[in-house]
Amino acid sequence: DGGITQSPKYLFRKEGQNVTLSCEQNLNHDAMYWYRQDPGQGLRLIYYSQIVNDFQKGDIAEGYSVSREKKESFPLTVTSAQKNPTAFYLCASSPQTQSGDRYNEQFFGPGTRLTVL
Amino acid sequence: AQSVAQPEDQVNVAEGNPLTVKCTYSVSGNPYLFWYVQYPNRGLQFLLKYITGDNLVKGSYGFEAEFNKSQTSFHLKKPSALVSDSALYFCAVRDGTGGSYIPTFGRGTSLIVHP
């Protein structure tokens, strides 16, 4: 059963603490993405990666970090520098990123809800 | 730069009636357009897309969307709404010609279908 998994489903963070959200895919997709979703604001891109060992900042990267050591994994760390991290976090993937493959839709994981205590 | 507008935060419709969720877009090159649905506390699910060809695109769960190049719109439609269609709907656009491959999403439209 192919797809994207995210863990944990719910996560609680104390002030000043770093937390890492997991994202794994077995779709053999090259591109992976992290989005933050807040009520009424749609999806905002945090980081994306086109290929292993390479990633780029999105629109709201401050306070977040990522790694892409394996094709199937793209973990997101929410650092203590992110002052308002309470949100719903979505991971997504899509096939190759060459211009000829832009017609491909994204596949989304089930999300992680992060709450700051 | 590319952008997507979903002018309605919320759409209310009675079960059995037709529904329309509106989307307009702006992109430099050829538009690749997508609709996704999100149920509460879940990830987004792909519904349908327009790449080229027939302006009327059919997708999952009886949904369809009409591409209108002159009006730069890609409205989502369904002939007869179900209560189970109640969810958050997102429109997205990608430039099919060049530039960034990152899609741009609208802010989402909450569809509420009343019994």
Short mmCIF file of C-alpha atoms in Angstrom, two decimals, chain B residues 45-86:
data_model
loop_
_atom_site.label_atom_id
_atom_site.label_comp_id
_atom_site.label_asym_id
_atom_site.label_seq_id
_atom_site.Cartn_x
_atom_site.Cartn_y
_atom_site.Cartn_z
CA GLN B 45 -6.79 14.49 -1.43
CA PHE B 46 -6.49 15.07 -5.16
CA LEU B 47 -9.83 15.48 -6.98
CA LEU B 48 -9.02 16.47 -10.56
CA LYS B 49 -6.74 18.48 -12.80
CA TYR B 50 -6.67 20.38 -16.06
CA ILE B 51 -3.56 20.13 -18.19
CA THR B 52 -4.75 20.50 -21.77
CA GLY B 53 -7.57 19.42 -24.04
CA ASP B 54 -11.25 19.32 -23.14
CA ASN B 55 -12.26 22.28 -20.98
CA LEU B 56 -14.56 20.11 -18.87
CA VAL B 57 -12.61 17.83 -16.59
CA LYS B 58 -14.19 14.98 -14.65
CA GLY B 59 -12.74 13.76 -11.39
CA SER B 60 -13.38 11.72 -8.28
CA TYR B 61 -16.66 11.45 -6.35
CA GLY B 62 -18.75 12.93 -9.19
CA PHE B 63 -16.93 16.28 -9.23
CA GLU B 64 -16.05 18.13 -12.40
CA ALA B 65 -14.43 21.44 -13.22
CA GLU B 66 -14.64 23.77 -16.17
CA PHE B 67 -11.57 25.54 -17.47
CA ASN B 68 -12.29 28.97 -18.95
CA LYS B 69 -9.22 30.58 -20.45
CA SER B 70 -10.79 33.95 -21.23
CA GLN B 71 -12.05 34.33 -17.67
CA THR B 72 -8.97 32.64 -16.15
CA SER B 73 -11.26 30.46 -14.07
CA PHE B 74 -11.43 26.83 -13.04
CA HIS B 75 -14.66 26.40 -11.06
CA LEU B 76 -15.41 23.12 -9.32
CA LYS B 77 -18.91 21.74 -9.81
CA LYS B 78 -21.13 18.84 -8.89
CA PRO B 79 -24.68 18.29 -10.20
CA SER B 80 -26.12 17.01 -6.92
CA ALA B 81 -24.47 17.72 -3.56
CA LEU B 82 -24.21 15.19 -0.74
CA VAL B 83 -23.86 15.94 2.97
CA SER B 84 -20.63 13.93 2.83
CA ASP B 85 -19.21 16.50 0.35
CA SER B 86 -18.90 18.96 3.25
#
